[in-house]
Coordinates of C-alpha atoms in Angstrom, one line a residue:
M1 CA -24.4 21.1 -16.6
A2 CA -22.3 20.8 -13.4
S3 CA -20.5 17.5 -13.1
L4 CA -18.9 16.5 -9.8
G5 CA -16.1 14.0 -10.1
L6 CA -14.5 11.9 -7.4
A7 CA -10.8 11.0 -7.4
L8 CA -10.2 8.1 -5.2
G9 CA -6.6 7.4 -4.3
G10 CA -4.6 4.3 -3.6
G11 CA -3.4 3.1 -0.2
G12 CA -4.4 -0.6 0.3
A13 CA -6.5 -1.0 3.4
R14 CA -6.5 2.8 3.9
G15 CA -8.5 3.0 0.7
L16 CA -11.5 1.4 2.5
A17 CA -12.1 4.9 3.9
H18 CA -13.5 5.7 0.4
I19 CA -16.5 3.6 1.3
G20 CA -17.2 5.8 4.3
V21 CA -17.1 8.9 2.1
L22 CA -19.5 7.4 -0.4
K23 CA -21.9 6.4 2.4
V24 CA -22.2 10.0 3.5
L25 CA -22.6 11.2 -0.1
D26 CA -25.4 8.7 -0.5
E27 CA -27.1 10.0 2.7
E28 CA -26.9 13.5 1.4
D29 CA -28.2 12.5 -2.1
I30 CA -25.0 13.7 -3.7
V31 CA -24.5 11.6 -6.8
P32 CA -21.1 11.9 -8.6
A33 CA -21.2 12.2 -12.3
A34 CA -17.8 10.5 -12.7
I35 CA -15.3 8.5 -10.6
T36 CA -11.7 7.8 -11.3
G37 CA -9.8 5.4 -9.0
C38 CA -6.3 4.2 -8.5
S39 CA -5.5 0.9 -6.8
M40 CA -7.9 0.4 -3.9
G41 CA -9.7 3.6 -5.1
S42 CA -10.4 1.8 -8.4
L43 CA -11.8 -1.2 -6.6
V44 CA -14.1 0.8 -4.4
G45 CA -15.0 3.3 -7.1
G46 CA -15.6 0.6 -9.7
L47 CA -18.0 -1.3 -7.4
Y48 CA -19.8 1.9 -6.6
A49 CA -20.2 2.8 -10.3
Y50 CA -21.7 -0.7 -10.8
Y51 CA -24.0 -0.9 -7.7
G52 CA -24.7 2.8 -7.2
N53 CA -24.9 2.1 -3.5
A54 CA -22.1 2.5 -0.9
R55 CA -23.6 0.0 1.6
K56 CA -23.6 -2.7 -1.1
V57 CA -20.0 -1.9 -1.8
E58 CA -19.2 -2.1 1.9
E59 CA -21.0 -5.4 2.2
T60 CA -19.2 -6.9 -0.8
I61 CA -15.7 -5.9 0.3
L62 CA -16.2 -6.8 4.0
Q63 CA -17.6 -10.2 3.0
F64 CA -14.6 -10.8 0.8
I65 CA -11.9 -9.9 3.3
S66 CA -13.5 -12.3 5.7
L67 CA -13.1 -15.3 3.4
P68 CA -10.4 -17.9 4.0
Q69 CA -8.7 -17.4 0.6
F70 CA -8.0 -13.8 1.5
S71 CA -6.6 -14.5 5.0
K72 CA -4.4 -17.3 3.5
L73 CA -2.5 -14.8 1.4
G74 CA -1.0 -13.5 4.6
I75 CA -0.9 -9.9 3.4
E76 CA -0.2 -8.7 7.0
Q77 CA 3.4 -10.1 6.6
F78 CA 4.2 -7.1 4.5
D79 CA 3.5 -4.7 7.4
D80 CA 6.3 -2.8 9.0
H81 CA 8.2 -5.3 11.2
T82 CA 8.8 -2.6 13.8
K83 CA 5.0 -2.4 14.5
K84 CA 4.2 -3.5 18.0
T85 CA 2.3 -6.8 18.2
N86 CA 1.4 -9.2 21.0
K87 CA 4.0 -11.7 19.7
G88 CA 7.1 -12.3 21.6
Y89 CA 10.5 -11.2 20.4
F90 CA 11.5 -14.6 18.8
D91 CA 8.1 -14.9 17.0
Q92 CA 8.6 -11.4 15.6
F93 CA 12.2 -12.2 14.6
F94 CA 11.3 -15.4 12.7
D95 CA 8.4 -13.6 11.0
Y96 CA 10.9 -10.9 9.9
V97 CA 13.5 -13.4 8.7
G98 CA 10.9 -15.7 7.1
M99 CA 9.4 -12.9 5.0
R100 CA 12.8 -11.8 3.7
L101 CA 13.8 -15.4 2.8
Q102 CA 10.6 -15.7 0.9
A103 CA 11.4 -12.4 -0.9
V104 CA 14.8 -13.7 -1.9
N105 CA 13.2 -16.9 -3.3
T106 CA 11.0 -14.7 -5.5
L107 CA 13.9 -12.9 -7.2
N108 CA 13.5 -15.2 -10.3
R109 CA 9.8 -14.3 -10.5
L110 CA 7.9 -11.2 -11.3
S111 CA 5.9 -11.0 -8.1
F112 CA 5.7 -12.4 -4.5
F113 CA 2.3 -13.9 -5.3
D114 CA 1.7 -15.7 -8.5
S115 CA -1.4 -15.4 -10.8
D116 CA -3.0 -18.6 -9.4
R117 CA -3.0 -17.3 -5.9
T118 CA -4.4 -13.8 -6.8
S119 CA -6.9 -14.6 -9.5
D120 CA -9.7 -15.3 -6.9
L121 CA -9.1 -11.9 -5.4
Y122 CA -10.9 -10.2 -8.2
E123 CA -13.9 -12.5 -8.5
M124 CA -16.0 -10.0 -6.5
I125 CA -15.5 -7.4 -9.4
P126 CA -18.3 -7.8 -12.0
D127 CA -16.8 -8.7 -15.4
V128 CA -18.9 -6.0 -17.2
P129 CA -18.0 -3.3 -19.7
I130 CA -16.9 0.0 -18.0
E131 CA -18.9 1.9 -20.6
Q132 CA -22.1 0.3 -19.5
L133 CA -21.8 1.3 -15.8
G134 CA -24.4 3.6 -14.3
I135 CA -21.8 6.2 -13.4
K136 CA -18.9 7.2 -15.6
F137 CA -15.8 5.4 -14.4
S138 CA -12.2 5.0 -15.2
A139 CA -9.2 3.2 -13.5
I140 CA -5.6 4.3 -13.6
A141 CA -2.8 1.8 -14.3
T142 CA 0.8 2.0 -15.4
D143 CA 2.3 0.3 -18.5
L144 CA 5.7 -1.2 -17.5
N145 CA 6.8 -1.3 -21.2
S146 CA 6.3 2.3 -22.1
G147 CA 6.0 3.9 -18.7
E148 CA 2.7 5.3 -20.0
E149 CA -0.1 6.2 -17.6
I150 CA -3.3 4.4 -18.8
N151 CA -6.7 5.7 -18.0
F152 CA -9.1 2.9 -18.7
T153 CA -12.5 4.2 -19.7
R154 CA -13.7 1.2 -21.7
G155 CA -13.4 -2.6 -21.5
S156 CA -13.7 -5.1 -18.7
L157 CA -14.2 -3.5 -15.3
R158 CA -12.6 -6.5 -13.6
H159 CA -9.5 -6.5 -15.7
A160 CA -9.1 -2.7 -15.4
V161 CA -9.4 -2.9 -11.6
R162 CA -7.0 -5.8 -11.4
A163 CA -4.4 -3.9 -13.4
S164 CA -4.9 -0.7 -11.4
S165 CA -4.3 -2.6 -8.1
A166 CA -1.4 -4.9 -9.2
I167 CA 1.0 -3.7 -6.5
P168 CA 4.5 -3.9 -8.1
G169 CA 6.5 -6.9 -6.8
I170 CA 3.6 -8.2 -4.7
F171 CA 0.9 -9.0 -7.3
P172 CA 1.8 -10.0 -10.9
P173 CA 1.6 -7.5 -13.7
V174 CA -1.5 -7.8 -15.9
R175 CA -1.5 -8.2 -19.7
Y176 CA -4.2 -6.1 -21.2
G177 CA -4.0 -5.8 -25.0
K178 CA -0.6 -4.3 -25.8
Y179 CA 0.0 -3.2 -22.2
Y180 CA 1.8 -4.9 -19.3
L181 CA 0.3 -3.2 -16.4
V182 CA 0.9 -2.6 -12.7
D183 CA -0.7 -0.5 -9.9
G184 CA -1.7 3.0 -11.1
S185 CA 0.0 4.4 -8.0
A186 CA 3.3 4.1 -9.8
S187 CA 2.3 7.1 -11.8
E188 CA -0.9 8.6 -10.4
S189 CA -1.5 8.1 -6.7
V190 CA -4.6 10.4 -6.5
P191 CA -6.1 10.8 -10.0
A192 CA -7.5 14.3 -9.6
G193 CA -6.8 15.4 -13.1
K194 CA -7.8 12.2 -14.8
V195 CA -11.4 12.3 -13.7
K196 CA -11.9 15.4 -15.8
E197 CA -11.1 13.3 -18.8
I198 CA -14.4 11.5 -18.4
G199 CA -16.6 14.5 -17.9
A200 CA -16.1 16.1 -14.5
D201 CA -15.8 19.8 -14.3
R202 CA -15.0 19.9 -10.6
V203 CA -13.1 17.4 -8.5
L204 CA -13.4 16.1 -4.9
A205 CA -10.3 14.1 -4.1
V206 CA -10.0 11.6 -1.3
D207 CA -6.4 11.3 -0.2
V208 CA -5.4 8.3 1.8
T209 CA -1.7 8.5 1.2
R210 CA 0.4 7.3 4.1
S211 CA 1.9 10.1 6.2
L212 CA 5.6 10.8 5.7
K213 CA 7.1 10.5 9.1
I214 CA 10.7 10.9 10.2
V215 CA 12.1 7.4 10.7
D216 CA 15.2 5.8 11.9
Q217 CA 18.0 5.2 9.5
P218 CA 17.2 2.2 7.2
Q219 CA 19.0 -1.0 8.3
N220 CA 18.7 -3.1 5.1
I221 CA 17.7 -3.1 1.4
F222 CA 14.1 -3.8 2.2
D223 CA 13.9 -0.8 4.6
I224 CA 15.4 1.4 1.9
L225 CA 13.0 0.1 -0.8
Y226 CA 9.9 0.6 1.4
R227 CA 11.1 4.1 2.5
T228 CA 11.8 5.2 -1.1
E229 CA 8.4 4.1 -2.2
D230 CA 6.8 6.1 0.6
I231 CA 8.7 9.2 -0.3
T232 CA 7.9 8.9 -4.0
S233 CA 4.2 8.3 -3.4
F234 CA 3.9 11.1 -0.9
H235 CA 5.4 13.8 -3.2
L236 CA 3.6 12.5 -6.3
S237 CA 0.3 12.7 -4.4
M238 CA 1.0 16.3 -3.3
L239 CA 1.6 17.3 -6.9
R240 CA -1.4 15.6 -8.3
L241 CA -3.7 17.0 -5.7
R242 CA -3.1 20.5 -6.9
E243 CA -5.6 19.6 -9.7
A244 CA -8.5 19.0 -7.3
D245 CA -11.0 21.6 -6.2
L246 CA -11.4 20.1 -2.8
V247 CA -9.3 17.5 -1.0
I248 CA -10.4 15.6 2.1
R249 CA -8.1 13.4 4.1
P250 CA -9.6 10.6 6.3
N251 CA -7.7 10.1 9.5
V252 CA -6.0 6.9 8.3
R253 CA -2.6 8.1 7.3
Q254 CA -1.0 6.4 10.2
R255 CA -2.4 3.0 9.1
S256 CA -0.5 0.4 7.2
W257 CA -1.7 -0.6 3.7
T258 CA -2.1 -4.1 5.2
D259 CA -4.6 -3.2 8.0
F260 CA -7.6 -5.0 6.6
D261 CA -8.4 -6.3 10.1
H262 CA -9.2 -2.7 11.0
A263 CA -11.7 -2.2 8.1
A264 CA -14.6 -1.0 10.3
E265 CA -12.5 1.8 11.9
I266 CA -11.1 2.8 8.5
I267 CA -14.5 3.0 6.9
A268 CA -15.7 5.0 9.9
A269 CA -12.8 7.5 9.4
G270 CA -14.0 8.1 5.9
E271 CA -17.5 8.8 7.1
A272 CA -16.2 11.2 9.8
V273 CA -14.1 13.3 7.4
A274 CA -17.0 13.5 4.9
K275 CA -19.4 14.7 7.5
E276 CA -16.9 17.2 8.8
N277 CA -16.5 18.6 5.2
I278 CA -20.1 18.1 4.0
A279 CA -20.8 21.9 3.8
E280 CA -17.8 22.4 1.6
I281 CA -18.7 19.3 -0.5
K282 CA -22.2 20.7 -1.1
K283 CA -20.8 24.1 -2.0
L284 CA -18.5 22.5 -4.5
E285 CA -21.3 20.4 -6.0
Q286 CA -23.6 23.5 -6.3
R287 CA -21.0 26.0 -7.5
N288 CA -21.7 27.8 -10.7
A289 CA -20.0 26.0 -13.6
Y290 CA -18.7 29.3 -15.1
L291 CA -17.1 30.2 -11.8
V292 CA -15.4 26.8 -11.6
E293 CA -14.1 27.3 -15.1
I294 CA -12.7 30.7 -14.2
E295 CA -11.0 29.3 -11.1
H296 CA -9.4 26.6 -13.1
F297 CA -8.1 29.2 -15.6
I298 CA -6.6 31.3 -12.8
K299 CA -4.9 28.2 -11.3
K300 CA -3.3 27.6 -14.7
L301 CA -2.1 31.2 -14.9
K302 CA -0.6 30.9 -11.5
G303 CA 1.0 27.6 -12.4
D304 CA -0.9 25.7 -9.7
V305 CA -1.9 22.9 -12.1

């Protein structure tokens, strides 16, 4: 039996585009047999596997990011300080300095935000067993102790999503059994191959990786760290995406991972790219399973996967 799998990548606010893609699939009565998510992709994918309805996922997430406890986190302070704003020069300067002083003060801790400040973030995720969801689902996280990539297919949905989206240095690592986990993007930015482990024989990947632009020479250690992470994430994504049968890229790559105040536009970008590619998506869903298997075999012979 043909089984379409979705691989939903990480990207912070850019990952809200996954909601738009899922809304179009709902409209076209295309039901994925399996979903594997990483970081924001795990949050959106996990909620969809639970509700089975993209509009309900949209409603849940938009309602949450409008709450005071989310805005109080001040996630926007991690945005690129060179981004134009309506603030004056001195306001921008003190924001820039203040953020870095806070970062220095956290050097004796494991993350910028502590567990108490972040625990409420995941209350929107139902604390239900992954194996009981209506759609097969898994979430990717990375074990700091072993460096192992963990594909959670069982256990608490809430804990798995929290581990998968624990951005290193910003949110605290998550203890889960023998593991000490951070954001799955550290090892698997777009989990195209992992969704096959839970039953998919063909993969639609949604890539929301930030575009890799030419930038000015870094001026300090923070610029270097941010730039290095961008480069690593970009090249890792390109490698992992070779395992997908179809890749679609919402027009959000210029967005910051902190752009939650542009949620509506980002979701709309997901809808737009899904509609643009709906013929190819339907063709992939309906393709003969034996032909898909042959194509995968040829890819392996050519070294494409």
